[in-house]
XYZ file of C-alpha atoms in Angstrom:
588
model
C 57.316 -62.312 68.952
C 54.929 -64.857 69.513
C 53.710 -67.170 66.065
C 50.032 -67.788 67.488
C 47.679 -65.606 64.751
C 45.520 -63.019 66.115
C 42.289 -62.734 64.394
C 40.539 -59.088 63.650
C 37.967 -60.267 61.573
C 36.035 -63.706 59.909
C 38.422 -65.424 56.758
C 36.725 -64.781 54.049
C 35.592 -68.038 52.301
C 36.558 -68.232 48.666
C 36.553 -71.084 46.040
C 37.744 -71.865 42.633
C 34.964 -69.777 40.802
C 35.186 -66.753 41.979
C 34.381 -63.603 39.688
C 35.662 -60.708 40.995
C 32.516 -59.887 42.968
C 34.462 -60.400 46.121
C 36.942 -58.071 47.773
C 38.635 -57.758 50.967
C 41.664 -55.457 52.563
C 39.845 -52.284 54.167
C 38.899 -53.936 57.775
C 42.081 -54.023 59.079
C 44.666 -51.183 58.103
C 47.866 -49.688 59.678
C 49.306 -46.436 57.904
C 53.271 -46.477 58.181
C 53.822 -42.772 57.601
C 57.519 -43.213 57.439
C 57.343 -45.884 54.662
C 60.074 -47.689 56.026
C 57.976 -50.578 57.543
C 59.164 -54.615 56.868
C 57.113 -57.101 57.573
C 58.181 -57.553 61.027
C 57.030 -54.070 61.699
C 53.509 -54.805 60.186
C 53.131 -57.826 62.084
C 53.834 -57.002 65.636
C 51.600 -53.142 64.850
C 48.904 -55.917 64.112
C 49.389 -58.018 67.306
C 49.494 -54.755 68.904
C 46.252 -53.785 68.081
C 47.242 -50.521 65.492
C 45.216 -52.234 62.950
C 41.985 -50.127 62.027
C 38.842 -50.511 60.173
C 39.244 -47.663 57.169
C 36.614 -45.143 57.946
C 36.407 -43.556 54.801
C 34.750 -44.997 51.488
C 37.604 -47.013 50.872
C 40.390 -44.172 49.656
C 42.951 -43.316 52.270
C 42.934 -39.582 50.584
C 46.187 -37.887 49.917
C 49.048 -39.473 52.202
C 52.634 -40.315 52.472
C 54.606 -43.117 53.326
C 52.888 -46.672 53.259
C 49.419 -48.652 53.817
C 49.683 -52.411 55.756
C 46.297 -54.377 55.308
C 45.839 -57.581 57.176
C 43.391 -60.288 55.860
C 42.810 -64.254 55.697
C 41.773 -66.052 53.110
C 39.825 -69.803 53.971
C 39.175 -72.300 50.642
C 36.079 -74.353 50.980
C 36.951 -76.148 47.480
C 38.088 -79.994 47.846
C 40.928 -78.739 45.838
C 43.844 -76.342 45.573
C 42.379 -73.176 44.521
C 44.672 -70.376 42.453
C 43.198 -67.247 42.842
C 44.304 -63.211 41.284
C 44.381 -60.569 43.892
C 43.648 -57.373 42.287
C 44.418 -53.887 42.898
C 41.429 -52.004 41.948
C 42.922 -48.733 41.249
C 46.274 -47.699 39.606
C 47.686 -44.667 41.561
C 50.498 -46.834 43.563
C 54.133 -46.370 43.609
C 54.230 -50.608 44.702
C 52.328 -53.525 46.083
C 54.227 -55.689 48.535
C 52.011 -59.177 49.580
C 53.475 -61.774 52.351
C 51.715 -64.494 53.055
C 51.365 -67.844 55.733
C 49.341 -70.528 56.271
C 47.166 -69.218 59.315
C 47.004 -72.575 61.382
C 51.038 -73.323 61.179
C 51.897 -69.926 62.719
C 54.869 -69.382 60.688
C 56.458 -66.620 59.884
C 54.995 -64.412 56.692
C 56.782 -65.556 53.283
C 56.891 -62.653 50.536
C 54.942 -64.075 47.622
C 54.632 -60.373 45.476
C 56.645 -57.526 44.836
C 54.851 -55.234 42.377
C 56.331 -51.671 41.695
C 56.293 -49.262 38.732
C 60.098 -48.878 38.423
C 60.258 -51.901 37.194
C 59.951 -53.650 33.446
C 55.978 -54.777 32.722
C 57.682 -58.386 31.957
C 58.374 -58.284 35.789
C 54.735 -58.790 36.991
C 53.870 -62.170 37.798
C 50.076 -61.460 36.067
C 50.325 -58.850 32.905
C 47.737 -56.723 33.714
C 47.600 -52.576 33.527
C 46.961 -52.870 37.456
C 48.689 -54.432 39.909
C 47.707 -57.951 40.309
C 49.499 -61.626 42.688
C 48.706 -65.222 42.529
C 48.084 -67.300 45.625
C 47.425 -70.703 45.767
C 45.322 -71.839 48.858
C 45.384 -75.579 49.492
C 42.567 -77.210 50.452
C 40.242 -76.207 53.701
C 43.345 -74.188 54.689
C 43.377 -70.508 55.383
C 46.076 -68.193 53.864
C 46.848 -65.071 56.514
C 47.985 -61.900 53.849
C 49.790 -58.701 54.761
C 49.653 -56.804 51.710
C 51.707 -53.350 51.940
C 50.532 -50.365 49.574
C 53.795 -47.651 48.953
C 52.148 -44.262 48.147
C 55.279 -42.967 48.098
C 55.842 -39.073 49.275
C 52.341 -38.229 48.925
C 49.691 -40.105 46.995
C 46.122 -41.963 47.268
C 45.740 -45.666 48.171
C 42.601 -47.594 47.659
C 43.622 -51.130 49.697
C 40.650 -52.351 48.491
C 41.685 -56.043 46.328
C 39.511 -57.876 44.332
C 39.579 -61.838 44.003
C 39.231 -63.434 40.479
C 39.911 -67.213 39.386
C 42.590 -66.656 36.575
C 39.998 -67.424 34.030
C 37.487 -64.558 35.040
C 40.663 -62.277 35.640
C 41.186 -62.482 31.672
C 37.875 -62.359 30.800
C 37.162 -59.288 32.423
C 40.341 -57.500 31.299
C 39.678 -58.318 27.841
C 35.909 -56.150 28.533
C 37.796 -53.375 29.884
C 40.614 -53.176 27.478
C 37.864 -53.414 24.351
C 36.106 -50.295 26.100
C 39.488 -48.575 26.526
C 40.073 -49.588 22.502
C 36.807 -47.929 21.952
C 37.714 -44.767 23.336
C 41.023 -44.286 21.944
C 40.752 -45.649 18.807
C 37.203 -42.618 18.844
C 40.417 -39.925 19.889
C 42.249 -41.349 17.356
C 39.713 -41.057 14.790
C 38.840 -37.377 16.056
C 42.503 -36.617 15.912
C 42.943 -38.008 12.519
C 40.107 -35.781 11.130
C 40.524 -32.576 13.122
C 44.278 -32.724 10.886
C 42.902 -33.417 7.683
C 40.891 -30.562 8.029
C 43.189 -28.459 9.733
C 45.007 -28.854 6.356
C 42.287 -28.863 3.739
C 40.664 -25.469 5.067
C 44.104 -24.164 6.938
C 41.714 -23.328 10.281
C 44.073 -23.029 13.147
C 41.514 -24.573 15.393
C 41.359 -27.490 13.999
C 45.057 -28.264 14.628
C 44.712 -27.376 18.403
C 41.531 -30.065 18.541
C 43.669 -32.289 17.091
C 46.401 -32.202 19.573
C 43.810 -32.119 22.313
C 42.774 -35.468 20.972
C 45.787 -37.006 21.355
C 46.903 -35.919 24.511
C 43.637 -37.752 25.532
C 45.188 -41.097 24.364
C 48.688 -40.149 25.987
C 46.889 -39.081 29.606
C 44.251 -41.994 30.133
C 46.846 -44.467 28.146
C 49.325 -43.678 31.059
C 46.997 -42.823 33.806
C 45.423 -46.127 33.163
C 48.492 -48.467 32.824
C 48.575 -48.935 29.608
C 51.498 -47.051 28.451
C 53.385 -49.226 30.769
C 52.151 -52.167 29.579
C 52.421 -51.848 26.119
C 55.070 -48.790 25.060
C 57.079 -48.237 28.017
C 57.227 -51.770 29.222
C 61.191 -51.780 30.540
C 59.956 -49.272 33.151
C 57.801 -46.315 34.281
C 57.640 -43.361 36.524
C 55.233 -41.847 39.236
C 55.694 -38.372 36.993
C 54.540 -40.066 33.802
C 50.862 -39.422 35.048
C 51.387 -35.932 36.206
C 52.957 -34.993 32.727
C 50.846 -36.543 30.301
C 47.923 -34.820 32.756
C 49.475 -31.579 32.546
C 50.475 -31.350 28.526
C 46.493 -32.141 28.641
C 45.840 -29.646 30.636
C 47.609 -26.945 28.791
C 46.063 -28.459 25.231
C 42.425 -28.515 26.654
C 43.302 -24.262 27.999
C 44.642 -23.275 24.707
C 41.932 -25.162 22.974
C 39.413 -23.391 25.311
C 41.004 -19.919 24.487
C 41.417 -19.978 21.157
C 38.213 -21.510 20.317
C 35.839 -19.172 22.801
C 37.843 -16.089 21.620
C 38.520 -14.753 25.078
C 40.841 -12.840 24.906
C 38.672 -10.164 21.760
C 35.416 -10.716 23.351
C 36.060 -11.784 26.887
C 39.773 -10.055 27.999
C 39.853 -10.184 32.147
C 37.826 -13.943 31.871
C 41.193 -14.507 29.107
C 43.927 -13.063 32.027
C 42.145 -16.543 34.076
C 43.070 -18.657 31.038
C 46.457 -17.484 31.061
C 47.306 -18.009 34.546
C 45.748 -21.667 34.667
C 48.518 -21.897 31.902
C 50.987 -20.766 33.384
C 50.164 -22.760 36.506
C 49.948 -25.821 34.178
C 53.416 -25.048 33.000
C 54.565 -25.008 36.481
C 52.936 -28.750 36.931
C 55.451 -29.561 33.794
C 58.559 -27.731 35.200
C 57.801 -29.638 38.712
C 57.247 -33.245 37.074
C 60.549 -32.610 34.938
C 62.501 -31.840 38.310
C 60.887 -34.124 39.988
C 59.245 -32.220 42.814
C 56.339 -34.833 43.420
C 54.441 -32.875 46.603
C 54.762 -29.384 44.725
C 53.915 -31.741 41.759
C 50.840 -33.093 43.156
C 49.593 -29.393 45.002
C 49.978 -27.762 41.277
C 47.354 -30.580 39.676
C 45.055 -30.019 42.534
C 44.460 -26.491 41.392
C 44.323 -27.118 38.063
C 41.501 -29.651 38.603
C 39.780 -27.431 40.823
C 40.218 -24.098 38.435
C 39.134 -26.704 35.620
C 35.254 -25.678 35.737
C 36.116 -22.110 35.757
C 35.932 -22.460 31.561
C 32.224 -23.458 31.936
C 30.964 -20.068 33.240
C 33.570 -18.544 30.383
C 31.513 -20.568 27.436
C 27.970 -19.861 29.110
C 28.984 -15.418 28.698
C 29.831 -16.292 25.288
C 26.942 -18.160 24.581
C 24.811 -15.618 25.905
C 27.087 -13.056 23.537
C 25.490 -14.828 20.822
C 27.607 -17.580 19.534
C 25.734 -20.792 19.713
C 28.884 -23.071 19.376
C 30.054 -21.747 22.947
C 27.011 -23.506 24.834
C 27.181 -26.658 23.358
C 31.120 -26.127 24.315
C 30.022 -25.345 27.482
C 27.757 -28.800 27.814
C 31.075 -30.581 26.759
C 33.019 -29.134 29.267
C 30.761 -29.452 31.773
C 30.424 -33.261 31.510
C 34.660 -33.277 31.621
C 34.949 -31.618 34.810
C 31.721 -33.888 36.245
C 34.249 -36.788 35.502
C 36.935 -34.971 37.168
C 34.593 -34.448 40.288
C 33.632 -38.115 40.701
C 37.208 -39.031 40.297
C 38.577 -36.643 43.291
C 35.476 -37.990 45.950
C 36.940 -41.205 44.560
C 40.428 -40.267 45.545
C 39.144 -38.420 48.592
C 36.936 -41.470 50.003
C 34.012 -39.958 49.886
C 32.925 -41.938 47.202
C 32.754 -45.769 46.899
C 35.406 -47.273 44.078
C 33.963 -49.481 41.824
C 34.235 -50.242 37.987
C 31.441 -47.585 36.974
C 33.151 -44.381 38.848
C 36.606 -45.978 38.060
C 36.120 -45.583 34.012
C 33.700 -43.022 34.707
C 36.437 -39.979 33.815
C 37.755 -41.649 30.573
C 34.156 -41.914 29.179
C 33.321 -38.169 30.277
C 36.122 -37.068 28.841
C 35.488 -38.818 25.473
C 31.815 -37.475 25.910
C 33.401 -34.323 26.078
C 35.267 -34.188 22.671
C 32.425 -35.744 21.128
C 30.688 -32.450 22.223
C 33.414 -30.127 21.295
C 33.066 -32.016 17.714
C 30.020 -31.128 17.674
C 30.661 -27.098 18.664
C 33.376 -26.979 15.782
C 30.758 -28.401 13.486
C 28.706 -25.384 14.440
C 31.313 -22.949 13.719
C 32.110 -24.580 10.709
C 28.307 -24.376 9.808
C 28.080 -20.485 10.424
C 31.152 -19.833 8.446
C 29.965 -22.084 5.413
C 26.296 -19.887 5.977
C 28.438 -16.319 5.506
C 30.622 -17.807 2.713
C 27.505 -18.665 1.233
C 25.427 -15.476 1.804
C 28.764 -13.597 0.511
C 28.438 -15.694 -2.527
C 24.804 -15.534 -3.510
C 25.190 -11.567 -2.931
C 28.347 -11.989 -5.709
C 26.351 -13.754 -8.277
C 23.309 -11.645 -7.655
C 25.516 -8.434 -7.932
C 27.263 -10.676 -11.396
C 23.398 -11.180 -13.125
C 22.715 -7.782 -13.420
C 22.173 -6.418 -16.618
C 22.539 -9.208 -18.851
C 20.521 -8.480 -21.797
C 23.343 -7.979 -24.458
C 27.555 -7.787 -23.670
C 27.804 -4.021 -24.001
C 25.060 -3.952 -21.148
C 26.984 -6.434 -19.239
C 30.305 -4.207 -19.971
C 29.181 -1.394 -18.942
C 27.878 -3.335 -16.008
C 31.209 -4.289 -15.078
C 32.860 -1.097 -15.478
C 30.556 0.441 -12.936
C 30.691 -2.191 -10.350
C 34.607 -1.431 -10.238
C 34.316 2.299 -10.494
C 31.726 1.761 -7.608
C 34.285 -0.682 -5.735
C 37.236 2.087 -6.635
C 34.892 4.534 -4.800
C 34.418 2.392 -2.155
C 37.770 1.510 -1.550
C 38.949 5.327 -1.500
C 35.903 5.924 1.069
C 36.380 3.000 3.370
C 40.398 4.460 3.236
C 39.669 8.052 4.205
C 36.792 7.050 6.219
C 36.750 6.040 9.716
C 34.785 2.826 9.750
C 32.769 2.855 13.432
C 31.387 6.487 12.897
C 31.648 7.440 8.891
C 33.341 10.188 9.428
C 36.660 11.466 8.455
C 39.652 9.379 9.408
C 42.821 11.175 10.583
C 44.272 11.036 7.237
C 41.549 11.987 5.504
C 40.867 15.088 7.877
C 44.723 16.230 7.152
C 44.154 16.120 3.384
C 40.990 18.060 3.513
C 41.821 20.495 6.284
C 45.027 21.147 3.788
C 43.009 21.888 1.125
C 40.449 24.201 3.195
C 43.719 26.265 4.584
C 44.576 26.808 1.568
C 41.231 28.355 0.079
C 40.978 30.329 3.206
C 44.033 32.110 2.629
C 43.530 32.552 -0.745
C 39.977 34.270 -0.073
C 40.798 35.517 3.049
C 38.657 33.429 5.179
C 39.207 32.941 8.729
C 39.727 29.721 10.139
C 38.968 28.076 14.042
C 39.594 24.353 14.927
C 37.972 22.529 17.524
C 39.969 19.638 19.683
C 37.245 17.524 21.786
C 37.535 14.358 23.492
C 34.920 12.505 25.686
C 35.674 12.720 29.739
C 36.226 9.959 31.218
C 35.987 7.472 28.418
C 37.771 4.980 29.608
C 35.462 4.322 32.988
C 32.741 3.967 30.201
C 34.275 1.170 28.546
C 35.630 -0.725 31.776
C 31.934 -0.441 33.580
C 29.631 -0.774 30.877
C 31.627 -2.650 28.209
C 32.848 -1.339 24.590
C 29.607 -1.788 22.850
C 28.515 1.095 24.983
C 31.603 3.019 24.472
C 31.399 2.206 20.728
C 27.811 3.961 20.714
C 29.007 6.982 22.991
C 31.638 7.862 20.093
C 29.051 7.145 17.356
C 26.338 9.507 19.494
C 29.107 12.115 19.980
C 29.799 11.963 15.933
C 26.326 11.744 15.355
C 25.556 15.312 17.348
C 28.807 17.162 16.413
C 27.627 16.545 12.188
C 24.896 18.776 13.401
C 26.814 21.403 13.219
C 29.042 20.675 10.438
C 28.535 23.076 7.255
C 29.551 21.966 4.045
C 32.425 23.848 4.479
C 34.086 22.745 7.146
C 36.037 19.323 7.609
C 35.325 16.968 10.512
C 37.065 14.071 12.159
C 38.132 11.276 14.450
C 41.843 11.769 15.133
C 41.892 9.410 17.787
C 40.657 6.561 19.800
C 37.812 9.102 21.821
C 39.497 12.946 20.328
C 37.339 14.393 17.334
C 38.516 17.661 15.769
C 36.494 20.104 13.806
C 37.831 22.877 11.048
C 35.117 25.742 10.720
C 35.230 28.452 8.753
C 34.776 31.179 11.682
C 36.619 33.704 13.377
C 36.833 33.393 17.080
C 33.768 34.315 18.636
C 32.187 32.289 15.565
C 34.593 29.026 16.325
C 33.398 29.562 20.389
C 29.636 29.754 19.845
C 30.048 26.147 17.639
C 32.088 24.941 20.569
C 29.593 25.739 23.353
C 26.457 24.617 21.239
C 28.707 21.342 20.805
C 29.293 21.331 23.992
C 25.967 21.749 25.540
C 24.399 19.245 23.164
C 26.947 15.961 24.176
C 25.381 16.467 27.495
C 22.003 15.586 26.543
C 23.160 12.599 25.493
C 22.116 9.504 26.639
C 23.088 6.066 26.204
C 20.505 2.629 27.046
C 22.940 0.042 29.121
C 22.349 -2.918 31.158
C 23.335 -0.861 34.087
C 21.172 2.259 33.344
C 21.297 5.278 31.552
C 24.973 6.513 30.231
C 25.210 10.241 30.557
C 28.751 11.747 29.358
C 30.300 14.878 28.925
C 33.059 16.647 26.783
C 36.468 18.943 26.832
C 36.273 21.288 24.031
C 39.760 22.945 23.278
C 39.367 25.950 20.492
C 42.022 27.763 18.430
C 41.962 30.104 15.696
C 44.495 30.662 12.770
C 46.733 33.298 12.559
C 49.786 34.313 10.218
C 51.344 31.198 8.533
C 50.686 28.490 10.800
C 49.845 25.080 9.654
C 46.716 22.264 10.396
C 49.519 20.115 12.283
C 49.983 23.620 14.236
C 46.440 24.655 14.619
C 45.147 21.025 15.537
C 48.603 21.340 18.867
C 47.109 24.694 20.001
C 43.670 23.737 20.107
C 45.221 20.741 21.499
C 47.319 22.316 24.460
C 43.658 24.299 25.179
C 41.895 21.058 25.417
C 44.737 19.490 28.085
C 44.487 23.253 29.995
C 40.591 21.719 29.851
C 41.221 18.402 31.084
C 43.705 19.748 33.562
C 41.484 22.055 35.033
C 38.489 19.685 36.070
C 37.156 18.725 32.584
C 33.872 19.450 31.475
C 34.493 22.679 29.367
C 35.652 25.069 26.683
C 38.503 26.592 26.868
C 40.485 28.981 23.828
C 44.232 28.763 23.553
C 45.330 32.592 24.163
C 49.082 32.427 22.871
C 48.615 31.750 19.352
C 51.517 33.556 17.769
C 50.918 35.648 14.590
């Protein structure tokens, strides 16, 4: 192999001052997709000519193996210059730099080995990236080969930045006071989302507060930091993928719990669940150490991320405020997110802006959400309140003297008593009977009627089709077809009879008829659910009914009574809906 250097490109000049502002490494790269290149290899690829301008914005997007980037550097100073090459990103496995003095044409020295496996103390600058000395003497030019290991698939940025030692510090001392500022704001956040949590015993508040800190433990790690300061003897490539996904899976549960999905929102809450479950595969890969499957599972959950915006934005437009400024929050997260994968992609230049630009979003973010649980917190104080006033309102009645004020009393829980024993027989969407309460009284009817002589006829009905009303046009409009249906059948409820929901979409009516009596009630009943009709988003809701009759004979009971009018209704059902139909086998 011949020594004489080949030249791709102009040294770059540098001199003792230099700020950062200079970088070098993307005009000449090789991609070893093995990753089992030396230096050797390198070198005669670059004599060879296999050396390549990178085309993209300066990521080499999701790849395996390793990255080879030739470059020279020429010192115009008088003097020997030390200079920091910097690695401007931190998603490397290792940094590998060799280096010779271009004119003497000797063979390349290895002045860096950099590699997360190894203990913080290791590193020749301490730094949270990956950072090398070189010393350039004067008016010489230093020829680098600087190898990047993405190991089996990752994201290189062979971008490197040139500092004097002096700037080097000075500018990590900026960063790491901005990444202060945002964790010691999570830490805050996380400190008073748990004193909360435990004042007022609001389960939310505990969730926000774990979501906090998994903030600290993701961008801590993600960022170097862990490594530098808590894990110093060594790290791990999964480190990042597990303190991503246990963030993940805090920011989902958060996101669930706090938006309600799964009362108000239930096939939007079957999404939630399986980005869970998918983060929970991202855990159980990182654990086993399955680093491709690893690094396939986070791209999805990144890119289902934003499905939780559209999720906040229905339940804002439900009616509960807190969910859009959610929504904003949210919205700025996954912005970060996006400018982080073009980043990683190359589509996007790196610099410092779009480099912290994910950290601060996501701070922005829970700054937001804050502000969303303040809401909540707001409307719930607003109802405590209003339930208060209406208390002390209700307690300032009648005050003149203490026997007014007694007597006061005693009515309010006579009237509460009353209440109570309504609200228990009562069935609470419609105000009719509940199923208990229609037992007692239809006990108590069949037992005058035998008495007198009286003839009894029951009436089973349940809406066709119900179900298809709820799944197209939502339960508020299945809530008002049963209260419609109620409304119409009390039309034709005398004071003697006893009327009631049994069941989720069955009524049942006790009339004091004989047969042909109990039939005309059932086809006026009948005819007059049919004329229904419902206002939805979708257009009118028109709905019909199964009617199943039965009338008492000999010593049968209600239970009895209610399963014959019952098997007439199924016959009903069975045979195309839509109709009344008498059971015909009632034994005497």
């Amino acid at each position: 192999m011949s020594n004489t250097p080949v030249w791709a490109h102009t040294p770059l000049d540098v001199a003792v001052s230099e700020n950062g502002e200079k970088s070098t490494g993307l005009h000449a790269i090789w991609h070893d997709e093995s990753g089992e290149s030396d230096i050797d290899s390198a070198r005669q690829a670059y004599e060879l000519g296999e050396f390549r301008t990178l085309e993209t914005a300066g990521s080499t997007g999701l790849s395996a193996g390793a990255f080879w980037s030739h470059f020279a550097l020429r010192n115009r100073d008088s003097q020997p210059t030390t200079l920091h090459i910097e690695y401007v990103d931190h998603q490397l496995v290792g940094l590998k730099a060799f280096s010779r003095e271009a004119a003497s044409g000797d063979l390349y020295r290895e002045i860096s080995h950099l590699s997360i496996y190894e203990p913080f103390a290791s590193r020749q600058v301490a730094h949270n990236r990956f950072v090398f000395p070189i010393t350039i003497a004067p008016g010489a030019t230093q020829e680098l080969m600087v190898r990047f290991d993405v190991g089996d698939l990752g994201v290189a940025f062979p971008s490197l930045r040139i500092w004097s030692p002096q700037a080097l510090q000075q500018n990590s001392k900026g960063e790491t006071s901005l990444i202060a500022f945002l964790f010691g704001g999570y830490f805050l956040m996380a400190v008073f989302a748990l004193v909360g949590a435990i004042a007022i015993k609001e389960k939310i508040l505990y969730i926000y507060s774990f979501y906090c800190a998994s903030k600290i433990l993701v961008w801590g790690t993600v960022l170097g930091y862990t490594h530098q300061y808590l894990m110093t003897a060594s790290s791990h490539w999964g480190y990042a993928s597990l303190s991503g996904a246990v963030a993940i899976m805090a920011g989902l549960v958060f996101a669930r719990t706090f938006l309600e999905t799964r009362q108000f929102t239930p096939k939007l809450d079957f999404l939630l669940q399986l980005m869970m479950l998918n983060a929970a595969f991202l855990i159980g890969c990182v654990l086993l150490e399955l680093k491709a499957l690893s690094q396939i599972s986070m791209i999805i959950a990144l890119l289902c991320y934003p499905i939780v915006v559209p999720i906040a934005m229905i339940r804002w437009r439900q009616g509960e405020n807190a969910a859009g400024v959610f929504a904003l929050g949210w919205t700025t997260l996954v912005l970060g997110l996006l400018v982080q994968a073009m980043r990683d992609l190359g589509f996007v230049v790196h610099n410092p802006v779009n480099y912290y630009w994910p950290p601060v979003a996501s701070f922005v973010e829970m700054l937001a959400i804050m502000g969303a649980i303040g809401l909540m917190v707001q409307r719930l104080r607003l109802q405590k309140d209003r339930a208060e006033k209406k208390y002390l309102q209700q307690l300032e009645i009648s005050k003149s003297d203490l026997e007014e004020l007694v007597q006061s009393r005693t009515r309010e829980l006579e009237a509460a008593k009353i209440r109570a024993e309504l609200e228990a027989r009562t069935d609470p969407l419609t105000g009719i009977h509940n199923r208990r309460s229609f037992f007692e009284e239809s006990n108590l009817l069949l037992k005058l009627a035998r008495r007198k002589g009286i003839p009894l006829g029951i009436l089973m009905l349940d809406i066709d089709r119900f179900k298809s009303i709820n799944d197209r046009h939502g339960h508020l409009i299945g809530d008002q077809a049963l209260c419609a249906t109620a409304r119409v059948i009390s039309q034709h409820v005398r004071e003697v009879d006893v009327f009631g929901r049994i069941g989720g979409e069955e009524f049942a009516l006790l009339v004091s008829a004989d047969g042909p009596g109990t039939l005309v009630i059932a086809e006026r009943i009948h005819r007059d659910i049919a004329k229904i009709i419902i206002t939805s988003a979708q257009g009118p809701v028109q709905f019909t009914a199964s009617i199943g009759v039965a009338q008492l004979r000999g010593e049968g009971d209600v239970l009895e009574l209610l399963q014959h009018a019952d098997n007439a209704l199924y016959r009903a059902k069975r045979s195309g809906r839509n109709r009344v139909l008498e059971y015909a086998c009632v034994e005497s």
